[in-house]
XYZ file of C-alpha atoms in Angstrom:
196
model
C 164.630 125.356 107.356
C 161.017 126.514 107.356
C 158.601 125.343 110.029
C 154.869 126.007 109.901
C 153.788 126.955 113.390
C 150.488 125.612 114.668
C 149.912 123.422 111.604
C 151.101 119.884 110.812
C 154.612 119.843 109.410
C 156.382 116.764 108.081
C 160.030 116.465 107.075
C 162.323 113.553 106.423
C 163.386 110.954 103.945
C 161.001 108.317 105.324
C 157.727 110.219 105.782
C 155.666 107.008 105.918
C 157.787 105.512 108.691
C 157.218 106.262 112.367
C 160.933 105.708 113.012
C 161.712 108.127 110.190
C 159.449 110.741 111.770
C 161.105 110.203 115.166
C 164.523 110.681 113.559
C 163.321 113.833 111.825
C 161.849 115.120 115.082
C 165.194 114.516 116.814
C 166.984 116.578 114.154
C 164.340 119.295 113.971
C 165.462 122.730 115.077
C 162.241 123.786 116.800
C 162.093 127.582 117.190
C 162.163 128.997 120.713
C 158.680 129.109 122.125
C 157.438 125.996 120.307
C 157.114 122.270 120.992
C 156.846 119.368 118.537
C 154.908 116.086 118.632
C 154.001 113.317 116.183
C 150.247 113.186 115.608
C 148.509 111.221 112.849
C 151.662 110.744 110.792
C 152.772 114.379 110.940
C 155.170 116.400 113.024
C 153.024 119.085 114.634
C 154.711 122.225 115.942
C 152.718 124.286 118.451
C 153.456 127.405 120.495
C 154.239 127.097 124.195
C 151.506 127.586 126.746
C 150.198 130.867 128.071
C 151.835 132.134 131.251
C 148.995 131.296 133.639
C 149.023 127.648 132.466
C 152.144 127.272 134.644
C 150.091 128.146 137.728
C 147.464 125.566 136.779
C 150.062 122.861 136.090
C 151.737 123.549 139.421
C 148.371 123.264 141.233
C 147.648 119.906 139.577
C 151.087 118.535 140.485
C 150.828 119.722 144.106
C 147.428 118.121 144.578
C 148.285 114.777 142.952
C 151.842 114.270 144.221
C 150.794 112.982 147.688
C 148.658 110.322 145.956
C 151.224 108.996 143.457
C 151.697 105.243 143.260
C 154.909 104.109 144.942
C 158.015 104.684 142.813
C 156.284 107.185 140.519
C 156.995 110.868 139.891
C 154.849 113.653 138.460
C 156.534 116.211 136.206
C 155.982 119.212 133.996
C 159.368 118.703 132.347
C 159.232 118.383 128.564
C 159.541 114.683 127.801
C 158.580 112.961 124.556
C 156.595 109.777 125.216
C 156.444 107.347 122.307
C 153.643 104.960 121.398
C 155.120 102.887 118.539
C 152.010 100.724 118.090
C 149.940 103.861 117.478
C 152.803 105.640 115.656
C 152.457 108.640 117.954
C 154.858 110.643 120.130
C 153.418 113.143 122.584
C 154.933 115.704 124.937
C 152.197 116.001 127.582
C 151.902 119.101 129.742
C 151.879 117.008 132.936
C 152.854 113.374 133.219
C 153.259 110.810 135.967
C 155.390 107.757 135.325
C 157.508 105.243 137.139
C 160.797 106.960 138.013
C 162.766 104.095 136.402
C 161.277 104.936 132.988
C 163.071 108.300 133.116
C 166.449 106.699 133.862
C 167.493 106.692 130.230
C 169.894 108.621 128.036
C 167.376 108.320 125.190
C 165.171 111.327 124.518
C 162.209 109.045 123.772
C 160.419 107.716 126.858
C 158.177 104.635 126.815
C 154.559 105.796 126.796
C 153.498 102.523 128.400
C 155.193 103.571 131.657
C 152.723 106.434 132.214
C 150.057 106.206 134.922
C 148.694 109.742 134.397
C 148.688 112.379 131.683
C 147.199 115.878 131.662
C 146.863 118.261 128.754
C 145.917 121.927 128.980
C 144.219 122.785 125.712
C 144.986 125.737 123.488
C 143.087 126.836 120.409
C 145.654 125.007 118.260
C 145.964 121.763 120.272
C 142.405 121.348 121.545
C 141.106 119.063 118.775
C 144.023 116.629 119.106
C 143.826 116.684 122.923
C 140.095 115.836 122.779
C 140.241 113.194 120.032
C 143.543 111.642 118.967
C 145.148 111.629 122.404
C 142.029 110.292 124.140
C 142.080 107.256 121.860
C 145.818 106.610 121.988
C 146.175 107.073 125.747
C 143.118 104.884 126.420
C 144.134 102.048 124.070
C 147.688 102.214 125.490
C 146.383 101.507 128.995
C 147.187 104.855 130.636
C 144.957 104.678 133.766
C 144.057 108.382 133.950
C 143.934 111.124 131.316
C 142.949 114.619 132.480
C 142.012 117.288 129.970
C 141.891 120.841 131.242
C 139.889 122.576 128.539
C 141.147 126.108 128.972
C 138.792 127.485 126.311
C 135.600 126.006 127.844
C 136.948 126.272 131.426
C 136.163 122.690 132.330
C 138.057 119.605 133.458
C 137.424 116.121 132.095
C 138.951 112.981 133.545
C 139.054 109.785 131.479
C 139.628 106.428 133.177
C 139.102 102.685 132.770
C 141.300 102.220 129.677
C 140.409 99.435 127.237
C 141.157 98.277 123.697
C 138.408 100.686 122.535
C 139.736 103.662 124.515
C 138.433 104.952 127.826
C 135.249 103.487 129.290
C 134.647 106.242 131.869
C 134.513 110.021 131.641
C 133.580 112.752 134.123
C 133.475 116.497 133.410
C 133.193 119.413 135.849
C 133.391 123.188 135.253
C 136.397 124.990 136.712
C 135.620 125.929 140.289
C 134.259 122.490 141.209
C 135.967 119.399 142.568
C 136.686 116.439 140.287
C 137.400 112.904 141.500
C 140.646 111.489 140.099
C 140.268 107.696 140.040
C 142.760 104.916 140.798
C 145.684 104.737 141.050
C 145.305 108.195 142.682
C 141.859 107.985 144.273
C 141.718 111.632 145.299
C 139.851 114.855 144.573
C 141.222 117.636 142.364
C 140.122 121.148 143.320
C 139.840 123.251 140.137
C 138.981 126.510 141.927
C 142.039 128.451 140.734
C 142.218 127.103 137.159
C 140.488 130.027 135.428
C 142.303 132.627 133.328
C 143.337 135.861 135.087
């Protein structure tokens, strides 16, 4: 099988069906070093993050974990969250959800259980992180979406989800502190988020 890295790739017998795409994604033999998501009706295969992204993800998790809502966990584990109404399936870099949502043998997790999502952009994922995901996460009621724009070295937090998307947005350059709103209500220090 041939997979186009970093570009939309669709396979399957039911390309117009979200369920068909999910089935294809389940059967897809993604090459080592790549992840796959469903974005705008296509299976998108992207390379894994740069090494220092792990440091940044760990710093985010450490700072937010003490402020998690009761019964929730924050993870960097690769989970595929599905949004059937939007016909999307995302594997966010960092995600916080109710622990019960992860108690499933299914490899598709309910996107509606998320209370926080963070994406660290790359040159190949940046456009989707800044557009498609903002809309889907906001309309799906995810309380907080954090974008760490690794190319521009800035952090943007979206909050106040609504049927139109997010109603609030705050951006700070790396090195400054950014308020993370409810349900966390804390400050994220972005001092050590820059590339080595």
